[in-house]
mmCIF file of C-alpha atoms in Angstrom:
data_model
loop_
_atom_site.group_PDB
_atom_site.id
_atom_site.type_symbol
_atom_site.label_atom_id
_atom_site.label_comp_id
_atom_site.label_asym_id
_atom_site.label_seq_id
_atom_site.Cartn_x
_atom_site.Cartn_y
_atom_site.Cartn_z
ATOM 1 C CA UNK A 30 62.667 107.463 161.161
ATOM 2 C CA UNK A 31 62.965 104.175 163.010
ATOM 3 C CA UNK A 32 64.198 102.437 159.851
ATOM 4 C CA UNK A 33 66.761 105.173 159.246
ATOM 5 C CA UNK A 34 68.199 104.776 162.738
ATOM 6 C CA UNK A 35 68.343 101.022 162.273
ATOM 7 C CA UNK A 36 70.166 101.415 158.951
ATOM 8 C CA UNK A 37 72.609 103.833 160.561
ATOM 9 C CA UNK A 38 73.300 101.467 163.450
ATOM 10 C CA UNK A 39 73.766 98.537 161.075
ATOM 11 C CA UNK A 40 76.234 100.582 158.987
ATOM 12 C CA UNK A 41 78.237 101.575 162.051
ATOM 13 C CA UNK A 42 78.219 98.004 163.332
ATOM 14 C CA UNK A 43 79.378 96.754 159.937
ATOM 15 C CA UNK A 44 82.216 99.270 159.828
ATOM 16 C CA UNK A 45 83.288 98.320 163.370
ATOM 17 C CA UNK A 46 83.142 94.575 162.730
ATOM 18 C CA UNK A 47 84.929 94.996 159.394
ATOM 19 C CA UNK A 48 87.677 97.122 160.928
ATOM 20 C CA UNK A 49 88.012 94.756 163.850
ATOM 21 C CA UNK A 50 88.232 91.730 161.577
ATOM 22 C CA UNK A 51 91.013 93.428 159.594
ATOM 23 C CA UNK A 52 92.976 94.016 162.783
ATOM 24 C CA UNK A 53 92.311 90.437 163.942
ATOM 25 C CA UNK A 54 93.429 88.901 160.642
ATOM 26 C CA UNK A 55 96.542 91.078 160.803
ATOM 27 C CA UNK A 56 97.338 89.679 164.233
ATOM 28 C CA UNK A 57 96.888 93.006 166.015
ATOM 29 C CA UNK A 58 94.185 91.890 168.444
ATOM 30 C CA UNK A 59 94.817 89.689 171.498
ATOM 31 C CA UNK A 60 94.597 85.987 170.722
ATOM 32 C CA UNK A 61 94.742 86.469 166.974
ATOM 33 C CA UNK A 62 96.545 83.829 164.935
ATOM 34 C CA UNK A 63 98.385 85.011 161.840
ATOM 35 C CA UNK A 64 99.558 83.291 158.737
ATOM 36 C CA UNK A 65 100.178 84.264 155.164
ATOM 37 C CA UNK A 66 100.911 82.431 151.955
ATOM 38 C CA UNK A 67 104.509 83.655 152.019
ATOM 39 C CA UNK A 68 105.095 82.493 155.618
ATOM 40 C CA UNK A 69 107.940 80.023 156.181
ATOM 41 C CA UNK A 70 108.403 77.808 159.239
ATOM 42 C CA UNK A 71 111.782 76.187 159.857
ATOM 43 C CA UNK A 72 111.582 74.124 163.052
ATOM 44 C CA UNK A 73 109.483 76.731 164.853
ATOM 45 C CA UNK A 74 111.372 79.752 163.485
ATOM 46 C CA UNK A 75 108.813 81.629 161.400
ATOM 47 C CA UNK A 76 109.568 84.195 158.692
ATOM 48 C CA UNK A 77 107.697 86.000 155.970
ATOM 49 C CA UNK A 78 109.933 86.571 152.964
ATOM 50 C CA UNK A 79 107.443 89.025 151.431
ATOM 51 C CA UNK A 80 108.066 91.560 154.208
ATOM 52 C CA UNK A 81 109.114 94.974 152.982
ATOM 53 C CA UNK A 82 107.855 94.467 149.440
ATOM 54 C CA UNK A 83 104.810 95.717 147.583
ATOM 55 C CA UNK A 84 103.879 92.060 146.996
ATOM 56 C CA UNK A 85 103.078 91.617 150.685
ATOM 57 C CA UNK A 86 99.427 90.832 151.314
ATOM 58 C CA UNK A 87 97.571 93.676 153.088
ATOM 59 C CA UNK A 88 97.164 91.756 156.375
ATOM 60 C CA UNK A 89 100.898 91.017 156.602
ATOM 61 C CA UNK A 90 101.696 94.597 155.639
ATOM 62 C CA UNK A 91 99.504 95.873 158.483
ATOM 63 C CA UNK A 92 101.050 93.464 161.009
ATOM 64 C CA UNK A 93 104.589 94.343 159.953
ATOM 65 C CA UNK A 94 103.803 98.055 160.077
ATOM 66 C CA UNK A 95 102.956 97.583 163.751
ATOM 67 C CA UNK A 96 105.524 94.958 164.802
ATOM 68 C CA UNK A 97 108.366 95.247 162.276
ATOM 69 C CA UNK A 98 108.328 98.718 160.778
ATOM 70 C CA UNK A 99 111.307 99.552 158.514
ATOM 71 C CA UNK A 100 112.084 95.893 157.877
ATOM 72 C CA UNK A 101 114.191 95.268 154.788
ATOM 73 C CA UNK A 102 113.133 93.200 151.791
ATOM 74 C CA UNK A 103 114.378 89.627 151.507
ATOM 75 C CA UNK A 104 117.404 90.184 149.275
ATOM 76 C CA UNK A 105 118.933 92.320 152.043
ATOM 77 C CA UNK A 106 117.629 90.646 155.188
ATOM 78 C CA UNK A 107 115.186 88.014 156.386
ATOM 79 C CA UNK A 108 113.763 87.831 159.881
ATOM 80 C CA UNK A 109 112.839 84.597 161.662
ATOM 81 C CA UNK A 110 110.895 84.794 164.925
ATOM 82 C CA UNK A 111 110.385 82.114 167.560
ATOM 83 C CA UNK A 112 107.974 82.294 170.473
ATOM 84 C CA UNK A 113 108.259 78.801 172.009
ATOM 85 C CA UNK A 114 110.948 76.583 173.538
ATOM 86 C CA UNK A 115 111.829 72.990 172.654
ATOM 87 C CA UNK A 116 108.836 71.709 174.653
ATOM 88 C CA UNK A 117 106.419 73.949 172.765
ATOM 89 C CA UNK A 118 105.869 76.225 175.792
ATOM 90 C CA UNK A 119 105.755 80.016 175.406
ATOM 91 C CA UNK A 120 109.077 81.752 176.069
ATOM 92 C CA UNK A 121 108.901 83.656 179.354
ATOM 93 C CA UNK A 122 111.180 85.523 181.711
ATOM 94 C CA UNK A 123 110.160 83.059 184.446
ATOM 95 C CA UNK A 124 112.412 80.420 182.833
ATOM 96 C CA UNK A 125 116.079 80.033 181.871
ATOM 97 C CA UNK A 126 117.039 78.793 178.418
ATOM 98 C CA UNK A 127 120.080 77.671 176.501
ATOM 99 C CA UNK A 128 120.161 78.677 172.839
ATOM 100 C CA UNK A 129 122.642 76.870 170.602
ATOM 101 C CA UNK A 130 123.329 76.669 166.912
ATOM 102 C CA UNK A 131 125.810 77.083 164.113
ATOM 103 C CA UNK A 132 126.842 79.638 161.525
ATOM 104 C CA UNK A 133 124.269 80.751 158.938
ATOM 105 C CA UNK A 134 124.468 80.994 155.173
ATOM 106 C CA UNK A 135 124.471 84.790 155.282
ATOM 107 C CA UNK A 136 126.927 87.662 155.510
ATOM 108 C CA UNK A 137 125.950 88.426 159.102
ATOM 109 C CA UNK A 138 123.336 87.197 161.578
ATOM 110 C CA UNK A 139 122.116 88.054 165.056
ATOM 111 C CA UNK A 140 119.609 86.888 167.677
ATOM 112 C CA UNK A 141 117.700 89.561 169.649
ATOM 113 C CA UNK A 142 115.088 89.264 172.407
ATOM 114 C CA UNK A 143 111.899 91.392 172.280
ATOM 115 C CA UNK A 144 109.047 91.666 174.760
ATOM 116 C CA UNK A 145 105.345 91.257 174.006
ATOM 117 C CA UNK A 146 105.186 94.817 172.666
ATOM 118 C CA UNK A 147 107.990 94.155 170.140
ATOM 119 C CA UNK A 148 110.330 96.322 172.225
ATOM 120 C CA UNK A 149 113.700 95.589 173.750
ATOM 121 C CA UNK A 150 113.020 94.611 177.393
ATOM 122 C CA UNK A 151 113.322 97.526 179.794
ATOM 123 C CA UNK A 152 116.432 96.528 181.730
ATOM 124 C CA UNK A 153 119.942 97.910 181.970
ATOM 125 C CA UNK A 154 121.866 94.625 181.684
ATOM 126 C CA UNK A 155 123.402 95.542 178.302
ATOM 127 C CA UNK A 156 122.820 91.978 177.128
ATOM 128 C CA UNK A 157 120.277 92.443 174.349
ATOM 129 C CA UNK A 158 121.567 90.261 171.531
ATOM 130 C CA UNK A 159 124.133 87.771 170.262
ATOM 131 C CA UNK A 160 125.649 88.007 166.796
ATOM 132 C CA UNK A 161 128.067 86.418 164.357
ATOM 133 C CA UNK A 162 130.987 88.618 165.442
ATOM 134 C CA UNK A 163 130.768 87.015 168.907
ATOM 135 C CA UNK A 164 130.052 83.492 167.694
ATOM 136 C CA UNK A 165 132.883 83.363 165.168
ATOM 137 C CA UNK A 166 132.467 82.425 161.527
ATOM 138 C CA UNK A 167 131.868 78.734 160.933
ATOM 139 C CA UNK A 168 131.702 77.870 164.649
ATOM 140 C CA UNK A 169 129.071 76.201 166.780
ATOM 141 C CA UNK A 170 127.903 78.538 169.528
ATOM 142 C CA UNK A 171 125.683 78.626 172.612
ATOM 143 C CA UNK A 172 124.498 81.211 175.117
ATOM 144 C CA UNK A 173 122.085 81.515 178.019
ATOM 145 C CA UNK A 174 118.840 83.488 178.215
ATOM 146 C CA UNK A 175 117.967 84.382 181.804
ATOM 147 C CA UNK A 176 117.147 87.236 184.163
ATOM 148 C CA UNK A 177 120.606 87.708 185.700
ATOM 149 C CA UNK A 178 124.177 87.542 184.405
ATOM 150 C CA UNK A 179 125.693 84.036 184.488
ATOM 151 C CA UNK A 180 129.040 83.413 186.167
ATOM 152 C CA UNK A 181 130.633 83.025 182.749
ATOM 153 C CA UNK A 182 129.826 82.903 179.080
ATOM 154 C CA UNK A 183 127.624 84.922 176.748
ATOM 155 C CA UNK A 184 123.981 85.614 177.572
ATOM 156 C CA UNK A 185 120.903 87.622 176.691
ATOM 157 C CA UNK A 186 118.950 89.182 179.529
ATOM 158 C CA UNK A 187 115.239 88.372 179.748
ATOM 159 C CA UNK A 188 114.768 90.537 182.834
ATOM 160 C CA UNK A 189 111.464 92.486 182.634
ATOM 161 C CA UNK A 190 110.621 90.831 179.297
ATOM 162 C CA UNK A 191 107.495 88.931 180.388
ATOM 163 C CA UNK A 192 106.383 86.632 177.570
ATOM 164 C CA UNK A 193 108.994 87.276 174.881
ATOM 165 C CA UNK A 194 110.134 86.180 171.444
ATOM 166 C CA UNK A 195 113.489 85.830 169.721
ATOM 167 C CA UNK A 196 114.288 87.266 166.298
ATOM 168 C CA UNK A 197 116.991 85.701 164.150
ATOM 169 C CA UNK A 198 118.168 88.230 161.559
ATOM 170 C CA UNK A 199 120.021 87.009 158.484
ATOM 171 C CA UNK A 200 121.626 89.876 156.565
ATOM 172 C CA UNK A 201 122.546 89.328 152.918
ATOM 173 C CA UNK A 202 121.301 85.734 152.896
ATOM 174 C CA UNK A 203 122.565 83.475 150.103
ATOM 175 C CA UNK A 204 120.384 82.901 147.052
ATOM 176 C CA UNK A 205 120.241 79.225 147.970
ATOM 177 C CA UNK A 206 118.845 80.085 151.408
ATOM 178 C CA UNK A 207 116.172 82.333 149.894
ATOM 179 C CA UNK A 208 115.207 79.639 147.389
ATOM 180 C CA UNK A 209 115.219 76.709 149.854
ATOM 181 C CA UNK A 210 115.089 78.021 153.418
ATOM 182 C CA UNK A 211 114.168 74.648 154.904
ATOM 183 C CA UNK A 212 117.422 73.220 153.542
ATOM 184 C CA UNK A 213 119.769 76.123 154.196
ATOM 185 C CA UNK A 214 118.589 77.872 157.381
ATOM 186 C CA UNK A 215 120.166 76.205 160.405
ATOM 187 C CA UNK A 216 117.545 76.775 163.094
ATOM 188 C CA UNK A 217 118.983 77.381 166.580
ATOM 189 C CA UNK A 218 117.738 75.055 169.323
ATOM 190 C CA UNK A 219 116.075 76.463 172.449
ATOM 191 C CA UNK A 220 116.414 74.242 175.489
ATOM 192 C CA UNK A 221 114.436 75.168 178.607
ATOM 193 C CA UNK A 222 116.697 74.695 181.633
ATOM 194 C CA UNK A 223 114.436 75.520 184.603
ATOM 195 C CA UNK A 224 111.648 77.849 185.711
ATOM 196 C CA UNK A 225 110.635 79.784 188.810
ATOM 197 C CA UNK A 226 107.084 80.288 190.076
ATOM 198 C CA UNK A 227 104.002 79.803 187.966
ATOM 199 C CA UNK A 228 104.752 79.399 184.293
ATOM 200 C CA UNK A 229 101.893 80.390 181.988
ATOM 201 C CA UNK B 4 61.599 90.170 153.093
ATOM 202 C CA UNK B 5 63.003 92.917 150.852
ATOM 203 C CA UNK B 6 63.553 95.069 153.912
ATOM 204 C CA UNK B 7 65.555 92.335 155.633
ATOM 205 C CA UNK B 8 67.657 91.854 152.496
ATOM 206 C CA UNK B 9 68.426 95.572 152.421
ATOM 207 C CA UNK B 10 69.482 95.520 156.074
ATOM 208 C CA UNK B 11 71.709 92.477 155.568
ATOM 209 C CA UNK B 12 73.187 93.899 152.370
ATOM 210 C CA UNK B 13 73.978 97.205 154.043
ATOM 211 C CA UNK B 14 75.656 95.438 156.969
ATOM 212 C CA UNK B 15 77.804 93.282 154.652
ATOM 213 C CA UNK B 16 78.717 96.330 152.544
ATOM 214 C CA UNK B 17 79.715 98.314 155.652
ATOM 215 C CA UNK B 18 81.718 95.354 156.913
ATOM 216 C CA UNK B 19 83.675 95.189 153.659
ATOM 217 C CA UNK B 20 84.290 98.929 153.646
ATOM 218 C CA UNK B 21 85.496 98.876 157.271
ATOM 219 C CA UNK B 22 87.791 95.925 156.592
ATOM 220 C CA UNK B 23 89.310 97.502 153.503
ATOM 221 C CA UNK B 24 89.628 100.932 155.059
ATOM 222 C CA UNK B 25 91.673 99.637 157.992
ATOM 223 C CA UNK B 26 93.973 97.604 155.728
ATOM 224 C CA UNK B 27 94.425 100.534 153.373
ATOM 225 C CA UNK B 28 95.171 103.162 155.994
ATOM 226 C CA UNK B 29 96.833 101.289 158.887
ATOM 227 C CA UNK B 30 100.374 101.008 157.422
ATOM 228 C CA UNK B 31 100.435 104.700 156.507
ATOM 229 C CA UNK B 32 99.153 105.616 159.979
ATOM 230 C CA UNK B 33 101.846 103.543 161.715
ATOM 231 C CA UNK B 34 104.502 105.021 159.407
ATOM 232 C CA UNK B 35 103.285 108.565 160.086
ATOM 233 C CA UNK B 36 103.378 107.973 163.841
ATOM 234 C CA UNK B 37 106.922 106.574 163.575
ATOM 235 C CA UNK B 38 108.071 109.560 161.511
ATOM 236 C CA UNK B 39 106.549 111.929 164.058
ATOM 237 C CA UNK B 40 108.365 110.130 166.899
ATOM 238 C CA UNK B 41 111.622 110.329 164.961
ATOM 239 C CA UNK B 42 111.056 114.052 164.290
ATOM 240 C CA UNK B 43 110.431 114.626 168.006
ATOM 241 C CA UNK B 44 113.863 113.114 168.666
ATOM 242 C CA UNK B 45 115.549 115.857 166.673
ATOM 243 C CA UNK B 46 115.689 114.396 163.165
ATOM 244 C CA UNK B 47 114.887 117.311 160.862
ATOM 245 C CA UNK B 48 114.027 117.159 157.185
ATOM 246 C CA UNK B 49 116.696 116.384 154.571
ATOM 247 C CA UNK B 50 119.665 115.662 156.830
ATOM 248 C CA UNK B 51 121.082 112.405 158.185
ATOM 249 C CA UNK B 52 121.162 112.084 161.952
ATOM 250 C CA UNK B 53 123.051 109.221 163.589
ATOM 251 C CA UNK B 54 120.684 107.774 166.180
ATOM 252 C CA UNK B 55 122.020 107.205 169.705
ATOM 253 C CA UNK B 56 123.213 103.689 170.459
ATOM 254 C CA UNK B 57 120.160 101.403 170.557
ATOM 255 C CA UNK B 58 119.144 100.651 174.140
ATOM 256 C CA UNK B 59 115.802 99.816 175.772
ATOM 257 C CA UNK B 60 115.627 103.445 176.860
ATOM 258 C CA UNK B 61 116.459 104.990 173.455
ATOM 259 C CA UNK B 62 114.380 102.794 171.107
ATOM 260 C CA UNK B 63 112.053 104.862 168.916
ATOM 261 C CA UNK B 64 110.721 102.168 166.564
ATOM 262 C CA UNK B 65 109.688 98.582 167.206
ATOM 263 C CA UNK B 66 112.300 95.794 166.984
ATOM 264 C CA UNK B 67 115.467 97.843 166.640
ATOM 265 C CA UNK B 68 118.669 95.806 166.203
ATOM 266 C CA UNK B 69 121.075 96.711 169.025
ATOM 267 C CA UNK B 70 124.069 95.513 166.950
ATOM 268 C CA UNK B 71 123.442 98.090 164.252
ATOM 269 C CA UNK B 72 123.978 101.836 164.073
ATOM 270 C CA UNK B 73 121.161 103.714 162.356
ATOM 271 C CA UNK B 74 121.383 107.019 160.503
ATOM 272 C CA UNK B 75 118.009 108.466 159.551
ATOM 273 C CA UNK B 76 116.909 111.128 157.073
ATOM 274 C CA UNK B 77 113.286 112.257 156.799
ATOM 275 C CA UNK B 78 112.253 113.562 153.404
ATOM 276 C CA UNK B 79 109.355 115.454 151.886
ATOM 277 C CA UNK B 80 109.283 115.388 148.103
ATOM 278 C CA UNK B 81 106.516 117.978 147.831
ATOM 279 C CA UNK B 82 109.279 120.574 148.115
ATOM 280 C CA UNK B 83 111.490 119.078 145.368
ATOM 281 C CA UNK B 84 113.847 116.195 144.644
ATOM 282 C CA UNK B 85 116.004 114.768 147.460
ATOM 283 C CA UNK B 86 119.474 113.258 147.177
ATOM 284 C CA UNK B 87 120.698 110.754 149.786
ATOM 285 C CA UNK B 88 124.211 109.341 149.685
ATOM 286 C CA UNK B 89 125.897 106.948 152.120
ATOM 287 C CA UNK B 90 129.615 106.759 152.848
ATOM 288 C CA UNK B 91 131.311 103.455 151.985
ATOM 289 C CA UNK B 92 133.165 101.295 154.518
ATOM 290 C CA UNK B 93 134.522 97.752 154.884
ATOM 291 C CA UNK B 94 131.901 96.444 157.316
ATOM 292 C CA UNK B 95 128.230 95.773 156.598
ATOM 293 C CA UNK B 96 126.356 98.892 155.580
ATOM 294 C CA UNK B 97 123.234 99.601 153.540
ATOM 295 C CA UNK B 98 121.128 102.570 152.515
ATOM 296 C CA UNK B 99 117.410 101.848 152.206
ATOM 297 C CA UNK B 100 114.424 103.983 151.256
ATOM 298 C CA UNK B 101 110.984 103.497 152.832
ATOM 299 C CA UNK B 102 107.913 105.172 151.405
ATOM 300 C CA UNK B 103 104.969 106.470 153.403
ATOM 301 C CA UNK B 104 103.222 103.106 153.092
ATOM 302 C CA UNK B 105 106.110 101.172 154.755
ATOM 303 C CA UNK B 106 107.461 99.670 151.498
ATOM 304 C CA UNK B 107 111.230 99.134 151.291
ATOM 305 C CA UNK B 108 111.498 100.740 147.870
ATOM 306 C CA UNK B 109 115.227 100.224 147.323
ATOM 307 C CA UNK B 110 118.335 99.166 149.217
ATOM 308 C CA UNK B 111 121.900 99.981 148.167
ATOM 309 C CA UNK B 112 125.053 98.401 149.525
ATOM 310 C CA UNK B 113 127.536 100.684 151.282
ATOM 311 C CA UNK B 114 130.199 97.979 151.513
ATOM 312 C CA UNK B 115 133.529 98.596 149.777
ATOM 313 C CA UNK B 116 133.502 95.004 148.508
ATOM 314 C CA UNK B 117 130.382 95.696 146.419
ATOM 315 C CA UNK B 118 129.975 97.756 143.259
ATOM 316 C CA UNK B 119 127.023 99.913 142.304
ATOM 317 C CA UNK B 120 125.470 103.250 143.130
ATOM 318 C CA UNK B 121 125.780 104.609 146.656
ATOM 319 C CA UNK B 122 123.192 107.358 146.299
ATOM 320 C CA UNK B 123 119.522 107.768 145.453
ATOM 321 C CA UNK B 124 117.674 110.711 143.974
ATOM 322 C CA UNK B 125 114.037 110.663 145.086
ATOM 323 C CA UNK B 126 111.151 112.339 143.311
ATOM 324 C CA UNK B 127 107.394 112.116 143.081
ATOM 325 C CA UNK B 128 105.754 110.058 140.338
ATOM 326 C CA UNK B 129 105.476 112.013 137.126
ATOM 327 C CA UNK B 130 108.921 113.560 137.467
ATOM 328 C CA UNK B 131 111.503 113.059 134.748
ATOM 329 C CA UNK B 132 114.429 110.960 135.954
ATOM 330 C CA UNK B 133 116.944 108.463 134.594
ATOM 331 C CA UNK B 134 119.560 106.232 136.204
ATOM 332 C CA UNK B 135 123.283 106.964 136.171
ATOM 333 C CA UNK B 136 126.256 104.931 137.363
ATOM 334 C CA UNK B 137 126.508 106.836 140.618
ATOM 335 C CA UNK B 138 122.887 107.562 141.468
ATOM 336 C CA UNK B 139 119.762 105.394 141.479
ATOM 337 C CA UNK B 140 116.679 107.453 140.612
ATOM 338 C CA UNK B 141 113.500 106.488 142.426
ATOM 339 C CA UNK B 142 109.952 107.732 141.880
ATOM 340 C CA UNK B 143 107.561 107.551 144.810
ATOM 341 C CA UNK B 144 103.794 107.899 144.900
ATOM 342 C CA UNK B 145 103.720 109.571 148.327
ATOM 343 C CA UNK B 146 105.833 112.603 149.265
ATOM 344 C CA UNK B 147 107.019 111.632 152.732
ATOM 345 C CA UNK B 148 109.254 108.808 153.879
ATOM 346 C CA UNK B 149 112.562 107.826 155.412
ATOM 347 C CA UNK B 150 116.052 106.988 154.239
ATOM 348 C CA UNK B 151 117.743 104.650 156.678
ATOM 349 C CA UNK B 152 121.419 103.718 156.785
ATOM 350 C CA UNK B 153 122.294 100.598 158.761
ATOM 351 C CA UNK B 154 125.882 99.830 159.720
ATOM 352 C CA UNK B 155 127.208 96.937 161.745
ATOM 353 C CA UNK B 156 128.341 98.221 165.155
ATOM 354 C CA UNK B 157 128.177 95.436 167.754
ATOM 355 C CA UNK B 158 130.875 96.893 170.044
ATOM 356 C CA UNK B 159 132.293 100.243 171.148
ATOM 357 C CA UNK B 160 135.209 100.150 168.701
ATOM 358 C CA UNK B 161 133.064 99.658 165.590
ATOM 359 C CA UNK B 162 130.526 102.139 166.948
ATOM 360 C CA UNK B 163 133.296 104.794 167.127
ATOM 361 C CA UNK B 164 134.309 104.024 163.548
ATOM 362 C CA UNK B 165 130.689 104.370 162.421
ATOM 363 C CA UNK B 166 130.366 107.705 164.196
ATOM 364 C CA UNK B 167 133.316 109.007 162.162
ATOM 365 C CA UNK B 168 132.193 107.704 158.796
ATOM 366 C CA UNK B 169 128.569 108.752 159.246
ATOM 367 C CA UNK B 170 129.713 112.371 159.138
ATOM 368 C CA UNK B 171 130.282 111.790 155.409
ATOM 369 C CA UNK B 172 126.669 110.724 154.759
ATOM 370 C CA UNK B 173 124.648 113.232 152.793
ATOM 371 C CA UNK B 174 120.919 113.928 152.579
ATOM 372 C CA UNK B 175 119.765 117.168 150.995
ATOM 373 C CA UNK B 176 117.074 118.709 148.896
ATOM 374 C CA UNK B 177 118.017 119.437 145.304
ATOM 375 C CA UNK B 178 116.779 122.507 143.508
ATOM 376 C CA UNK B 179 113.141 122.235 142.482
ATOM 377 C CA UNK B 180 112.695 120.286 139.221
#
């Protein structure tokens, strides 16, 4: 009887540890680091071109199901995410930033801010994203990321975002960009301007 | 010694089963929860519904793009084949099918500058289907999923245009095969 109980407890513990390790390797537990063979890093902007396809490894598929459900496959769109500024510090609503860049080798692109829960931040500033129609085709562009509207110029509101990330969407990317992203993606630069209070 | 080996073996076996079980089921669970949330927001089966403008208050899935307008159709192939067709316009538009395991099974262009089919006929594996010029036939292994139309709508003017053209989108169940 004692051995049976021990076997039962060991089985339950194994199931729990196994399930937990799957969630950890998928990046769904706090502090988990994620990477996959299909992951691409262009100057801190990270994408996984296998998203949305049956070729995706099971850990990436689980992570995307939680944080990027209904993402398109790479021929239609690719998604680059950045979590740190030019100093390597975590992006946070306690700081102001200037994001600048140039046009992308894609039909359309946009930059959107999401909070730590992969949601749009709960504010009513109506400044959630910046896209190619505002930047102008072929132009260099820049905008501010901060908690209140600037006196002039485009911006994205980080109010109530906490620690946040930015997603760069490239719709209908060129074949050259898909084949050689490091050469054809033009990664926007994120300059930290100043911060208030304690910055994590 | 043998007893210890049995205990260790059982633990390792359980660990592997738990790991695999979570990876196997988690995407389908997240997809089911998303489809339930979408249904609660008034999206019935086999009909496109243009979602309200994406705002922090209206978001129903993670990482919505606020520059896009989304039309959603939920389908259930256990009741028969489903046809989904998107209206064509000049701006960016696409029709994409997601199965119950989160896979983006197919995406069609809805841009007037592109050629190709603008509609999909969906059926369960084992059904008899063949492609035509106008319709892409897709077989799925699970009965439930979503058809999602994305259209570029970064401002009020393009949003109004999308609201008009989305009335022409079509999602309906065909007669049972």
